[in-house]
Short mmCIF file of C-alpha atoms and ligand atoms in Angstrom, two decimals:
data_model
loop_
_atom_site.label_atom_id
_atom_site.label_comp_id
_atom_site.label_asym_id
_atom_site.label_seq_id
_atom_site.Cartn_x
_atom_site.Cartn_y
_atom_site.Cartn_z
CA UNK A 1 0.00 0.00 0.00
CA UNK A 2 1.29 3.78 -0.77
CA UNK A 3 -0.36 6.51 0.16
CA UNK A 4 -0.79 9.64 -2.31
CA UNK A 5 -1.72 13.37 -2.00
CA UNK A 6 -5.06 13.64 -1.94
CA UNK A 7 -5.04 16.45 -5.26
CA UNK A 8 -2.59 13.69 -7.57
CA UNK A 9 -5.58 11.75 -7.01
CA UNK A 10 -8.19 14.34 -8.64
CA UNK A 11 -9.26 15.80 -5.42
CA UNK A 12 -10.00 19.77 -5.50
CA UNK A 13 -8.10 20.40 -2.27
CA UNK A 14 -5.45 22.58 -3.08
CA UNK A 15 -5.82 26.10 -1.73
CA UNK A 16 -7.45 27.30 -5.11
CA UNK A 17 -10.00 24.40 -4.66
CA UNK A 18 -8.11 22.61 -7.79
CA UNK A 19 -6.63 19.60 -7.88
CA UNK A 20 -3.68 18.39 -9.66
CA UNK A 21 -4.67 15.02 -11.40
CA UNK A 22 -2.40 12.45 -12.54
CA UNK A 23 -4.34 9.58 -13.98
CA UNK A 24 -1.56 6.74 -13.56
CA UNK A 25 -1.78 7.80 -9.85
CA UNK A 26 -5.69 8.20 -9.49
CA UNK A 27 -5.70 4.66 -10.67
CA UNK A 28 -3.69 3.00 -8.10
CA UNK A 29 -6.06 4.60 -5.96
CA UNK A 30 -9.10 2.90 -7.80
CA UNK A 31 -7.28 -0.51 -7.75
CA UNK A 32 -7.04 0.34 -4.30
CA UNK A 33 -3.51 0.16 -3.94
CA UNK A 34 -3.26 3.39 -2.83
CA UNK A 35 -4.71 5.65 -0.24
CA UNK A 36 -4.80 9.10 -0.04
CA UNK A 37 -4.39 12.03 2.20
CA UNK A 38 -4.18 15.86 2.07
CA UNK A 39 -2.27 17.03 5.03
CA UNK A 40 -3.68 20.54 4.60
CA UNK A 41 -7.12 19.28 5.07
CA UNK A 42 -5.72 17.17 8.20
CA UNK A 43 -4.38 20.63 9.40
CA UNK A 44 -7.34 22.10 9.67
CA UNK A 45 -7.33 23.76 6.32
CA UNK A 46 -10.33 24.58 4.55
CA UNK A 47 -10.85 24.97 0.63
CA UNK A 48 -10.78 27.37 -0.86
CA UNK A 49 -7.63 29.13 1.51
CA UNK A 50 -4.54 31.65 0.91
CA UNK A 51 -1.71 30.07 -0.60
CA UNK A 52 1.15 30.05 1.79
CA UNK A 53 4.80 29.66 1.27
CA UNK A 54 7.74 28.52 4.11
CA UNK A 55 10.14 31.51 5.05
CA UNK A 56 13.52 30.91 6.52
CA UNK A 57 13.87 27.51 5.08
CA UNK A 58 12.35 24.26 4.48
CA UNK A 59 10.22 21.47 6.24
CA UNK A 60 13.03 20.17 8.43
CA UNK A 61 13.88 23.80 9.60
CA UNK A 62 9.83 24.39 10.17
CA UNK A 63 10.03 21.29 12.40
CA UNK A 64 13.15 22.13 14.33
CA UNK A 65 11.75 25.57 14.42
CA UNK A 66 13.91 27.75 12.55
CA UNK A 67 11.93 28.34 9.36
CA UNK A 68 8.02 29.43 9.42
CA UNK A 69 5.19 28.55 7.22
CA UNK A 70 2.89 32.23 6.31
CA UNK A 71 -0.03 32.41 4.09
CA UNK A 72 0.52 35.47 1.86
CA UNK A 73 -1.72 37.34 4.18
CA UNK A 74 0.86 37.13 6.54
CA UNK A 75 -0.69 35.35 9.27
CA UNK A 76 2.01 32.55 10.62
CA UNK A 77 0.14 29.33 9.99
CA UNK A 78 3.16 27.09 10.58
CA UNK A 79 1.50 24.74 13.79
CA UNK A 80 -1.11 23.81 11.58
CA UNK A 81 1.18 22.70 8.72
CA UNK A 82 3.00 20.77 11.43
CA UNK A 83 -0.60 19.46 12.86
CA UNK A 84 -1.16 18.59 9.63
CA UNK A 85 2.47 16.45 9.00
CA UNK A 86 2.11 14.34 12.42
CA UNK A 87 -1.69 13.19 11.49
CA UNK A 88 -0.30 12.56 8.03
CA UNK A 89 2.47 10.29 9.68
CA UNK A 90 -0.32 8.13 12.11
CA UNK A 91 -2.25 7.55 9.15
CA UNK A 92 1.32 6.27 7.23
CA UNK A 93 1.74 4.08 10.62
CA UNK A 94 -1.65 3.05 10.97
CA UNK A 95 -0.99 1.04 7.62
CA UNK A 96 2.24 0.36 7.57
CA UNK A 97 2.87 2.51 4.56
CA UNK A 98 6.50 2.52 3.53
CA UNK A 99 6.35 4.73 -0.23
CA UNK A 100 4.57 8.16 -0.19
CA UNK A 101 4.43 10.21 -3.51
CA UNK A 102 3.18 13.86 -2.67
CA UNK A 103 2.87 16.89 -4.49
CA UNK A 104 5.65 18.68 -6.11
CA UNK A 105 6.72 22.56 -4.91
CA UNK A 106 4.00 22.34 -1.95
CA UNK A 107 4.84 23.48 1.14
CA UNK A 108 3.08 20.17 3.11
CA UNK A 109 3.94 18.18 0.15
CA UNK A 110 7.13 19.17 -1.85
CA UNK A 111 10.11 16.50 -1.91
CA UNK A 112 12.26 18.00 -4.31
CA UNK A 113 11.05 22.09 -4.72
CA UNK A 114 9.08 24.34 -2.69
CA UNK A 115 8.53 27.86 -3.13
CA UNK A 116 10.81 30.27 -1.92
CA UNK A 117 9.08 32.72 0.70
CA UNK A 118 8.23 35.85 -1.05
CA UNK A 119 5.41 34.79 -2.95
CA UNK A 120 7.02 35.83 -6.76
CA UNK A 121 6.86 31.86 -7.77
CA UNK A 122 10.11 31.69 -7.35
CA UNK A 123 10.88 27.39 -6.71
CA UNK A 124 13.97 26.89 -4.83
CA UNK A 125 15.58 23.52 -3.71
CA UNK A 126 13.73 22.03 -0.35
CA UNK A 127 11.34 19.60 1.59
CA UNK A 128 7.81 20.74 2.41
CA UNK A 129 6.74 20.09 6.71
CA UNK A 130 5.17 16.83 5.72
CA UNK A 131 7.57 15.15 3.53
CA UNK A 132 10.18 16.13 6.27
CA UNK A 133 8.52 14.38 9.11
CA UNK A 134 7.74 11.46 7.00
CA UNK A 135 11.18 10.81 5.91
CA UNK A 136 12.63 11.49 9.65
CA UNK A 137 10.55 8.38 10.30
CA UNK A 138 12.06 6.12 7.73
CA UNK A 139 9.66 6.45 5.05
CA UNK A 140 10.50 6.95 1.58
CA UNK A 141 8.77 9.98 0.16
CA UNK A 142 9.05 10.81 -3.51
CA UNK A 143 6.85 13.26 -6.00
CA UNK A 144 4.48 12.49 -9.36
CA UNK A 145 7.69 13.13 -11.64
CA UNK A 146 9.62 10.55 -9.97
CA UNK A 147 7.52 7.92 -8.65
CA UNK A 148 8.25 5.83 -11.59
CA UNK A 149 12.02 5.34 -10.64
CA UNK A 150 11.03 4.85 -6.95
CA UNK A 151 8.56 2.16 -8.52
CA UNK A 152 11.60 0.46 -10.59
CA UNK A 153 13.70 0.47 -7.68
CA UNK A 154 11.68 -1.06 -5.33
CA UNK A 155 8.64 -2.11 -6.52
CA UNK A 156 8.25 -5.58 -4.75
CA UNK A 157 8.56 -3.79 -1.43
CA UNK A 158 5.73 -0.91 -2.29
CA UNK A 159 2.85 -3.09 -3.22
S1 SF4 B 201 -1.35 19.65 1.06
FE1 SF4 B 201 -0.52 18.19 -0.41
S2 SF4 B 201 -2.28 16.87 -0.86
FE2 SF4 B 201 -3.12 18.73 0.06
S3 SF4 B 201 -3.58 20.05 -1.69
FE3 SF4 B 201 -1.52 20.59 -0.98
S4 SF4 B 201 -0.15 19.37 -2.29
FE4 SF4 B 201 -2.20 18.45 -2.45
#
């Protein structure tokens, strides 16, 4: 079992009430291979919301408190994004999960690029809260663009 962001899946929960479908995903889901999860939602996040971008670094420095998630209204909404990471991990350990693929550039969900703080769409190198926390615990977190090598390299071990 592997559990997917909830908007790969064709869910409109990203903060523009979109989603961000990826059929070869959505089907796993349908097979029910995969679950799914938005951990914006399981912050208390409702849709439609502001956008919001980490400032002062990435998900690992949110956790260890150095870096700070802000919508771009300015109001610091970094405990929910790291409410939103630890129910995201008990639902990963609740079914022994051991592959994630979550959304690229998001700031619960990026494993490669997030946004860089000031809101210009500027992508810089990082983690989003999420992803951090979930690979702290041993679990292999990858995005949509490369969940086909993670599925080559280990693909008796993620189904
Ligand atoms: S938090 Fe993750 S799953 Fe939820 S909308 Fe954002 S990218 Fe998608």
């Amino acid at each position: 079992m592997i559990l997917i962001s909830a908007c790969l899946a064709g869910q409109p929960v990203r903060y523009n009430a979109t989603d961000a479908l990826n059929l070869k995903l959505s089907q796993l889901v349908k097979e029910k291979k995969a679950m799914i999860a938005c951990p914006e939602l399981l912050g208390g996040f409702t849709i439609p919301r502001p956008s919001a971008e980490i400032m002062g670094g990435n998900g690992a420095d949110v956790l260890n408190g150095t870096a700070q998630v802000y919508e771009q209204t300015g109001k610091n909404v970094t405990q929910a994004y790291i409410d939103g990471a630890y129910h995201t991990l008990k639902i990963v350990k609740n079914h022994q999960i051991t592959h994630v693929v979550l959304k690229e550039n998001s700031p619960s969900c990026g494993s490669g690029f997030i946004y860089n703080g000031d809101f210009t769409g500027t992508k810089i190198q990082g983690i989003g809260v999420t992803t951090a926390l979930l690979q702290q615990h041993g679990i292999n977190v990858c995005s949509e663009h490369s969940f086909y090598v993670m599925l080559m390299e280990d693909n008796q071990n993620i189904f």
